[in-house]
CSV table of C-alpha atoms in Angstrom, one decimal:
chain,number,residue,atom,x,y,z
J,12,MET,CA,30.7,9.4,9.5
J,13,ASP,CA,31.4,6.0,11.0
J,14,ASN,CA,35.2,5.6,11.0
J,15,ASN,CA,34.8,1.9,10.0
J,16,SER,CA,32.5,2.6,7.1
J,17,ALA,CA,35.5,2.8,4.6
J,18,THR,CA,36.5,-0.8,5.6
J,19,ARG,CA,33.1,-2.3,5.5
J,20,PRO,CA,32.3,-4.2,2.3
J,21,SER,CA,29.2,-2.8,0.7
J,22,SER,CA,26.5,-5.1,-0.6
J,23,SER,CA,27.2,-4.2,-4.2
J,24,LEU,CA,31.0,-4.9,-3.7
J,25,MET,CA,30.2,-8.1,-2.1
J,26,MET,CA,28.0,-9.2,-4.9
J,27,GLN,CA,30.6,-8.2,-7.5
J,28,ASN,CA,33.4,-10.2,-5.7
J,29,ASN,CA,31.3,-13.1,-4.6
J,30,ILE,CA,30.8,-16.2,-6.6
J,31,SER,CA,27.1,-16.5,-6.2
J,32,ARG,CA,25.3,-19.8,-6.5
J,33,ARG,CA,23.8,-18.6,-9.8
J,34,LYS,CA,27.3,-18.3,-11.3
J,35,LEU,CA,28.2,-21.6,-9.7
J,36,ILE,CA,25.3,-23.3,-11.5
J,37,SER,CA,26.5,-22.0,-14.8
J,38,THR,CA,30.2,-22.8,-14.3
J,39,ILE,CA,30.3,-26.0,-12.2
J,40,SER,CA,26.7,-27.4,-12.3
J,41,SER,CA,28.1,-30.7,-13.5
J,42,ILE,CA,30.3,-31.1,-10.5
J,43,SER,CA,29.1,-33.2,-7.6
J,44,VAL,CA,31.2,-33.0,-4.4
J,45,SER,CA,30.6,-35.3,-1.5
J,46,SER,CA,30.3,-33.6,1.9
J,47,CYS,CA,32.9,-36.0,3.2
J,48,LEU,CA,35.5,-33.9,1.3
J,49,LEU,CA,34.6,-30.8,3.3
J,50,PRO,CA,35.9,-30.2,6.8
J,51,GLN,CA,33.1,-30.4,9.4
J,52,SER,CA,33.9,-26.9,10.6
J,53,VAL,CA,32.8,-25.4,7.3
J,54,LEU,CA,29.6,-27.3,6.8
J,55,ALA,CA,26.3,-25.4,7.2
J,56,ALA,CA,24.6,-25.2,10.6
J,57,PRO,CA,22.7,-28.4,11.5
J,58,PRO,CA,19.2,-28.4,9.8
J,59,LEU,CA,16.3,-27.7,12.1
J,60,THR,CA,14.3,-30.7,13.2
J,61,ALA,CA,10.5,-30.9,13.9
J,62,GLU,CA,11.3,-31.6,17.5
J,63,GLU,CA,13.5,-28.5,17.9
J,64,ALA,CA,11.0,-26.3,16.2
J,65,ASP,CA,8.3,-27.3,18.7
J,66,ASN,CA,10.4,-28.1,21.8
J,67,PHE,CA,9.9,-26.8,25.4
J,68,GLN,CA,11.9,-23.6,24.7
J,69,ALA,CA,9.9,-22.8,21.6
J,70,ARG,CA,6.6,-23.4,23.4
J,71,ALA,CA,7.7,-21.2,26.3
J,72,GLU,CA,8.7,-18.4,23.9
J,73,ARG,CA,5.3,-18.6,22.3
J,74,ALA,CA,3.6,-18.3,25.7
J,75,PHE,CA,5.3,-15.0,26.4
J,76,ARG,CA,4.9,-13.6,22.8
J,77,PRO,CA,2.4,-10.9,22.0
J,78,LYS,CA,-1.0,-12.2,21.0
J,79,PRO,CA,-2.0,-11.6,17.4
J,80,ALA,CA,-3.9,-8.3,17.2
J,81,ARG,CA,-7.5,-8.6,16.2
J,82,VAL,CA,-7.7,-5.3,14.3
J,83,LEU,CA,-9.2,-4.6,10.9
J,84,ARG,CA,-6.5,-4.3,8.3
J,85,PRO,CA,-6.7,-3.7,4.5
J,86,ARG,CA,-5.9,-6.5,2.0
J,87,MET,CA,-2.5,-6.1,0.6
J,88,ASN,CA,-1.7,-5.6,-3.0
J,89,LEU,CA,-0.6,-9.2,-3.9
J,90,ASP,CA,2.4,-8.0,-6.0
J,91,PHE,CA,3.6,-5.9,-3.1
J,92,ALA,CA,3.2,-8.7,-0.6
J,93,VAL,CA,5.2,-11.0,-2.9
J,94,LEU,CA,7.8,-8.3,-3.3
J,95,LEU,CA,8.4,-8.1,0.4
J,96,MET,CA,8.6,-11.9,0.8
J,97,ARG,CA,10.7,-12.6,-2.3
J,98,SER,CA,13.2,-9.7,-1.8
J,99,SER,CA,13.9,-11.2,1.7
J,100,TYR,CA,14.3,-14.7,0.3
J,101,ASN,CA,16.5,-13.6,-2.6
J,102,ALA,CA,18.7,-11.6,-0.3
J,103,VAL,CA,19.4,-14.8,1.7
J,104,ASP,CA,20.3,-16.5,-1.5
J,105,GLU,CA,22.6,-13.7,-2.6
J,106,ILE,CA,24.7,-13.5,0.6
J,107,ASP,CA,25.3,-17.2,0.7
J,108,ILE,CA,24.7,-18.0,4.4
J,109,VAL,CA,23.0,-21.4,4.1
J,110,ALA,CA,22.1,-24.0,1.5
J,111,MET,CA,18.7,-22.9,0.1
J,112,ASP,CA,17.4,-26.4,0.2
J,113,GLN,CA,18.1,-26.4,3.9
J,114,PHE,CA,16.6,-22.9,4.3
J,115,GLN,CA,13.3,-24.1,2.7
J,116,ARG,CA,13.2,-27.1,5.0
J,117,ASP,CA,13.8,-25.0,8.1
J,118,PHE,CA,11.3,-22.4,6.9
J,119,PHE,CA,8.7,-25.2,6.5
J,120,LEU,CA,9.3,-26.7,10.0
J,121,ILE,CA,9.0,-23.3,11.6
J,122,ARG,CA,5.7,-22.6,9.8
J,123,GLN,CA,4.4,-26.0,10.7
J,124,ALA,CA,5.3,-25.6,14.4
J,125,GLU,CA,3.9,-22.0,14.7
J,126,TYR,CA,0.7,-22.1,12.6
J,127,LYS,CA,-1.8,-23.7,15.0
J,128,TYR,CA,-0.8,-21.5,17.8
J,129,TYR,CA,-1.2,-18.4,15.6
J,130,ALA,CA,-4.4,-19.5,14.0
J,131,ASP,CA,-6.0,-20.5,17.3
J,132,SER,CA,-5.1,-17.1,18.8
J,133,LEU,CA,-6.8,-15.3,15.9
J,134,GLY,CA,-9.9,-17.5,15.9
J,135,ALA,CA,-11.6,-19.6,13.4
J,136,GLY,CA,-12.1,-18.1,9.9
J,137,ALA,CA,-9.9,-15.0,10.7
J,138,MET,CA,-7.4,-15.7,7.9
J,139,GLN,CA,-7.1,-17.5,4.7
J,140,GLN,CA,-4.1,-19.9,4.8
J,141,GLY,CA,-1.8,-19.3,1.8
J,142,ASP,CA,-3.3,-16.0,0.8
J,143,LEU,CA,-0.4,-13.5,0.9
J,144,ALA,CA,-2.8,-10.6,0.4
J,145,ASP,CA,-4.6,-11.5,3.6
J,146,PRO,CA,-2.8,-9.3,6.2
J,147,ASN,CA,-3.4,-11.9,9.0
J,148,TYR,CA,-1.7,-14.6,6.9
J,149,PHE,CA,1.1,-12.2,5.7
J,150,ASP,CA,1.8,-11.3,9.3
J,151,PHE,CA,2.3,-15.0,10.1
J,152,ILE,CA,4.3,-16.0,7.1
J,153,SER,CA,6.6,-13.0,7.4
J,154,PHE,CA,7.3,-13.8,11.0
J,155,ALA,CA,8.2,-17.4,10.1
J,156,GLN,CA,10.4,-16.2,7.2
J,157,TYR,CA,12.4,-13.8,9.4
J,158,ALA,CA,12.6,-16.2,12.3
J,159,THR,CA,14.2,-18.6,9.8
J,160,ILE,CA,16.6,-16.0,8.4
J,161,SER,CA,17.7,-14.9,11.9
J,162,ARG,CA,18.5,-18.5,12.7
J,163,GLU,CA,20.6,-19.1,9.6
J,164,ILE,CA,22.5,-15.8,9.7
J,165,ILE,CA,24.1,-16.3,13.0
J,166,SER,CA,27.8,-17.3,12.4
J,167,PRO,CA,27.2,-19.0,9.1
J,168,PRO,CA,30.0,-21.0,7.4
J,169,VAL,CA,32.0,-19.5,4.5
J,170,VAL,CA,31.8,-22.8,2.6
J,171,PHE,CA,28.9,-25.2,2.5
J,172,GLU,CA,27.2,-27.7,0.2
J,173,GLU,CA,23.9,-27.1,-1.5
J,174,GLN,CA,21.6,-29.5,-3.5
J,175,GLN,CA,20.8,-27.7,-6.7
J,176,PRO,CA,18.2,-28.9,-9.3
J,177,VAL,CA,19.3,-29.9,-12.8
J,178,GLU,CA,17.3,-29.8,-15.9
J,179,VAL,CA,15.6,-33.1,-16.7
J,180,PRO,CA,13.2,-34.1,-19.6
J,181,GLU,CA,9.5,-33.4,-18.9
J,182,GLY,CA,8.0,-36.2,-16.9
J,183,GLU,CA,11.3,-37.4,-15.5
J,184,PRO,CA,11.9,-37.3,-11.7
J,185,GLN,CA,13.7,-34.2,-10.5
J,186,GLN,CA,17.4,-34.7,-9.9
J,187,PHE,CA,19.9,-32.6,-7.9
J,188,ASN,CA,23.6,-32.0,-8.0
J,189,ALA,CA,25.6,-31.3,-4.8
J,190,VAL,CA,27.5,-28.0,-5.3
J,191,VAL,CA,30.0,-26.3,-3.0
J,192,VAL,CA,29.1,-22.7,-2.3
J,193,ARG,CA,31.8,-20.4,-1.2
J,194,ARG,CA,31.2,-16.9,0.2
J,195,ASP,CA,33.8,-14.2,-0.1
J,196,PRO,CA,35.9,-14.7,3.1
J,197,ALA,CA,36.6,-11.0,3.3
J,198,VAL,CA,32.9,-10.4,4.3
J,199,ARG,CA,32.6,-10.6,8.0
J,200,ASN,CA,29.7,-12.4,9.6
J,201,SER,CA,28.9,-9.3,11.6
J,202,ASP,CA,28.3,-7.4,8.3
J,203,LEU,CA,25.8,-10.0,6.9
J,204,PRO,CA,22.6,-8.6,8.6
J,205,ARG,CA,23.5,-5.1,7.3
J,206,ILE,CA,24.1,-6.4,3.8
J,207,HIS,CA,20.8,-8.4,3.8
J,208,THR,CA,19.0,-5.2,4.9
J,209,GLU,CA,20.6,-3.2,2.1
J,210,ILE,CA,19.7,-5.7,-0.5
J,211,VAL,CA,16.0,-5.9,0.6
J,212,GLY,CA,15.7,-2.2,1.0
J,213,GLY,CA,17.2,-1.6,-2.5
J,214,THR,CA,15.0,-4.2,-4.1
J,215,ILE,CA,11.8,-2.6,-2.6
J,216,LEU,CA,12.8,1.0,-3.5
J,217,ASP,CA,13.8,0.1,-7.0
J,218,LYS,CA,10.4,-1.7,-7.6
J,219,LEU,CA,8.5,1.3,-6.2
J,220,ILE,CA,10.5,3.6,-8.6
J,221,GLU,CA,9.9,1.2,-11.5
J,222,LYS,CA,6.2,1.0,-10.9
J,223,PHE,CA,5.4,4.6,-10.0
J,224,GLY,CA,8.3,6.5,-11.4
J,225,ASP,CA,6.3,7.9,-14.4
J,226,THR,CA,3.1,8.6,-12.5
J,227,ALA,CA,1.9,11.4,-10.2
J,228,SER,CA,2.6,9.1,-7.3
J,229,ALA,CA,6.4,8.9,-8.0
J,230,ILE,CA,8.8,9.4,-5.1
J,231,PRO,CA,10.5,12.8,-5.7
J,232,LYS,CA,13.8,12.3,-7.3
J,233,ILE,CA,17.0,13.1,-5.3
J,234,GLU,CA,20.3,13.4,-7.0
J,235,PRO,CA,22.6,10.6,-5.7
J,236,GLY,CA,25.0,11.9,-3.0
J,237,SER,CA,23.5,15.4,-3.1
J,238,ARG,CA,22.8,15.5,0.7
J,239,PRO,CA,19.5,17.5,0.3
J,240,ASN,CA,18.0,19.5,3.2
J,241,PRO,CA,15.7,17.7,5.7
J,242,GLU,CA,12.6,19.1,4.0
J,243,THR,CA,13.5,17.6,0.6
J,244,LEU,CA,14.5,14.3,2.2
J,245,LEU,CA,11.2,14.2,4.2
J,246,ALA,CA,9.2,14.8,1.0
J,247,ALA,CA,10.7,11.7,-0.5
J,248,ILE,CA,10.2,9.6,2.6
J,249,LYS,CA,6.6,10.8,2.9
J,250,GLN,CA,5.8,9.6,-0.6
J,251,MET,CA,7.6,6.3,0.0
J,252,VAL,CA,5.2,5.9,3.0
J,253,ASN,CA,2.3,6.8,0.8
J,254,LEU,CA,3.2,4.1,-1.6
J,255,PHE,CA,3.4,1.5,1.2
J,256,THR,CA,-0.1,2.6,2.3
J,257,LEU,CA,-1.4,2.6,-1.3
J,258,SER,CA,-0.1,-1.0,-1.6
J,259,GLY,CA,-2.3,-2.0,1.3
J,260,PHE,CA,0.6,-2.3,3.9
J,261,ALA,CA,-1.4,-0.4,6.4
J,262,TRP,CA,-4.6,1.6,6.9
J,263,ASP,CA,-2.7,4.8,7.1
J,264,GLY,CA,0.9,6.1,7.2
J,265,SER,CA,2.7,9.3,7.8
J,266,ALA,CA,6.2,10.7,8.1
J,267,ALA,CA,7.5,13.7,10.0
J,268,PHE,CA,10.8,15.4,10.9
J,269,GLU,CA,10.9,16.9,14.4
J,270,ASN,CA,13.8,17.8,16.7
J,271,GLY,CA,16.4,16.5,14.2
J,272,GLN,CA,14.7,13.1,13.9
J,273,PHE,CA,12.6,11.4,11.2
J,274,CYS,CA,9.6,9.5,12.3
J,275,ILE,CA,7.4,7.0,10.2
J,276,THR,CA,4.1,5.9,11.7
J,277,PHE,CA,1.8,3.2,10.3
J,278,ILE,CA,-1.7,2.4,11.5
J,279,SER,CA,-2.5,-1.3,11.6
J,280,PRO,CA,0.4,-2.5,9.4
J,281,ALA,CA,0.6,-6.0,8.0
J,282,THR,CA,3.5,-6.7,10.2
J,283,LEU,CA,1.9,-5.5,13.5
J,284,TRP,CA,2.2,-8.9,15.3
J,285,SER,CA,5.2,-10.3,13.5
J,286,GLY,CA,7.3,-7.2,14.1
J,287,GLN,CA,6.5,-7.2,17.9
J,288,SER,CA,7.1,-10.9,18.1
J,289,LEU,CA,10.5,-10.8,16.3
J,290,ASN,CA,11.5,-7.9,18.6
J,291,ALA,CA,10.4,-9.9,21.6
J,292,ARG,CA,12.7,-12.8,20.7
J,293,LYS,CA,15.5,-10.4,19.9
J,294,ALA,CA,15.8,-11.6,16.3
J,295,VAL,CA,19.0,-10.6,14.5
J,296,LEU,CA,16.9,-9.4,11.6
J,297,THR,CA,13.3,-8.2,11.6
J,298,ASN,CA,10.7,-7.5,8.9
J,299,ASP,CA,11.0,-3.7,9.2
J,300,PHE,CA,10.4,-3.2,5.5
J,301,ALA,CA,9.7,0.6,5.7
J,302,LEU,CA,12.9,1.2,7.6
J,303,LYS,CA,14.9,-0.9,5.2
J,304,THR,CA,13.6,1.0,2.3
J,305,ALA,CA,14.0,4.4,4.0
J,306,LYS,CA,17.7,3.5,4.7
J,307,THR,CA,18.3,2.8,1.1
J,308,LEU,CA,16.6,6.1,0.1
J,309,VAL,CA,18.7,8.1,2.7
J,310,THR,CA,21.9,6.3,1.8
J,311,ARG,CA,21.5,7.0,-1.9
J,312,ALA,CA,20.9,10.7,-1.1
J,313,GLY,CA,24.4,10.8,0.6
J,314,TYR,CA,23.5,10.3,4.2
J,315,LYS,CA,23.7,7.5,6.7
J,316,VAL,CA,20.9,6.4,9.1
J,317,THR,CA,21.8,6.2,12.8
J,318,ASN,CA,19.9,5.5,16.0
J,319,ASP,CA,17.1,3.7,14.2
J,320,THR,CA,14.3,2.1,16.3
J,321,VAL,CA,11.0,0.4,15.5
J,322,LYS,CA,8.5,0.3,18.3
J,323,TYR,CA,4.8,-0.7,18.7
J,324,LYS,CA,2.1,1.1,20.5
J,325,GLY,CA,-1.4,-0.3,20.3
J,326,ASN,CA,-2.0,-0.8,16.6
J,327,GLN,CA,0.8,1.6,15.6
J,328,GLU,CA,4.2,0.8,14.2
J,329,ILE,CA,6.5,3.8,15.0
J,330,THR,CA,9.9,4.0,13.3
J,331,THR,CA,12.4,6.7,14.2
J,332,PHE,CA,15.9,7.5,13.0
J,333,ASN,CA,18.5,10.2,12.6
J,334,VAL,CA,20.7,10.9,9.5
J,335,VAL,CA,24.3,12.1,9.4
């Protein structure tokens, strides 16, 4: 066991102790605080600009990025595609690293700067813009989302100001209140990527259990903290992979346990290009959704994932990890 694990705040503890923006809305939604009352050092990172999103450095990075793979991939189940995107967005909201109005603007500017390069590389008619079930579009939008998340999660402030919408009568212009958001100062910045991963993985696993729990496709149940043998753990991971595949995440998927290591392989996954591209730019967080979900499954079973890697070979996404 990691000697530091006892001192690390878990995502659940963080959420219990943290005054989330949802609670802030209900308790101080009527308060408007001018940013001039906040020290400059605690304001959120400068918002992205259109020029920065498409500057020389950004263009150079695109030039060395892997080209989008022109491989046949299945259409994703729309609910599953939405789940992957929404769980990642909501996790950003929960850990309070950036004003969500700024996050949405930055996300838009990255999408805007990246879209033409990606679409031209795929070729005319290769994807339907805005269609999350289209794996080519999902690959793009998931890249843009995690590129934005990785930008915002690096050394975020503990306190920042956020513009939050207020209820107005139908037909009236939308209005906003400036609200100060404060993250639990006990949570270290270095823990935020792990906490984000835990929240996303937990949301995905819980939804799979909710949707398939009473069917023949259910993930085999493991008693919390029971530390089952590798064969029992593998059976649960295999079925998790099957549900990803059933949801259109990839053409095929498999899981194995060899030489003390678990291995998950997907053929032509919906994150084939984005995963490689995020790895190439050394993103703090990547869209390794299967690994995030497997980590939650393993952690609930009483183990801890170590030595995890996600690599790409041809049209395969290969995830490996150990458990202790």
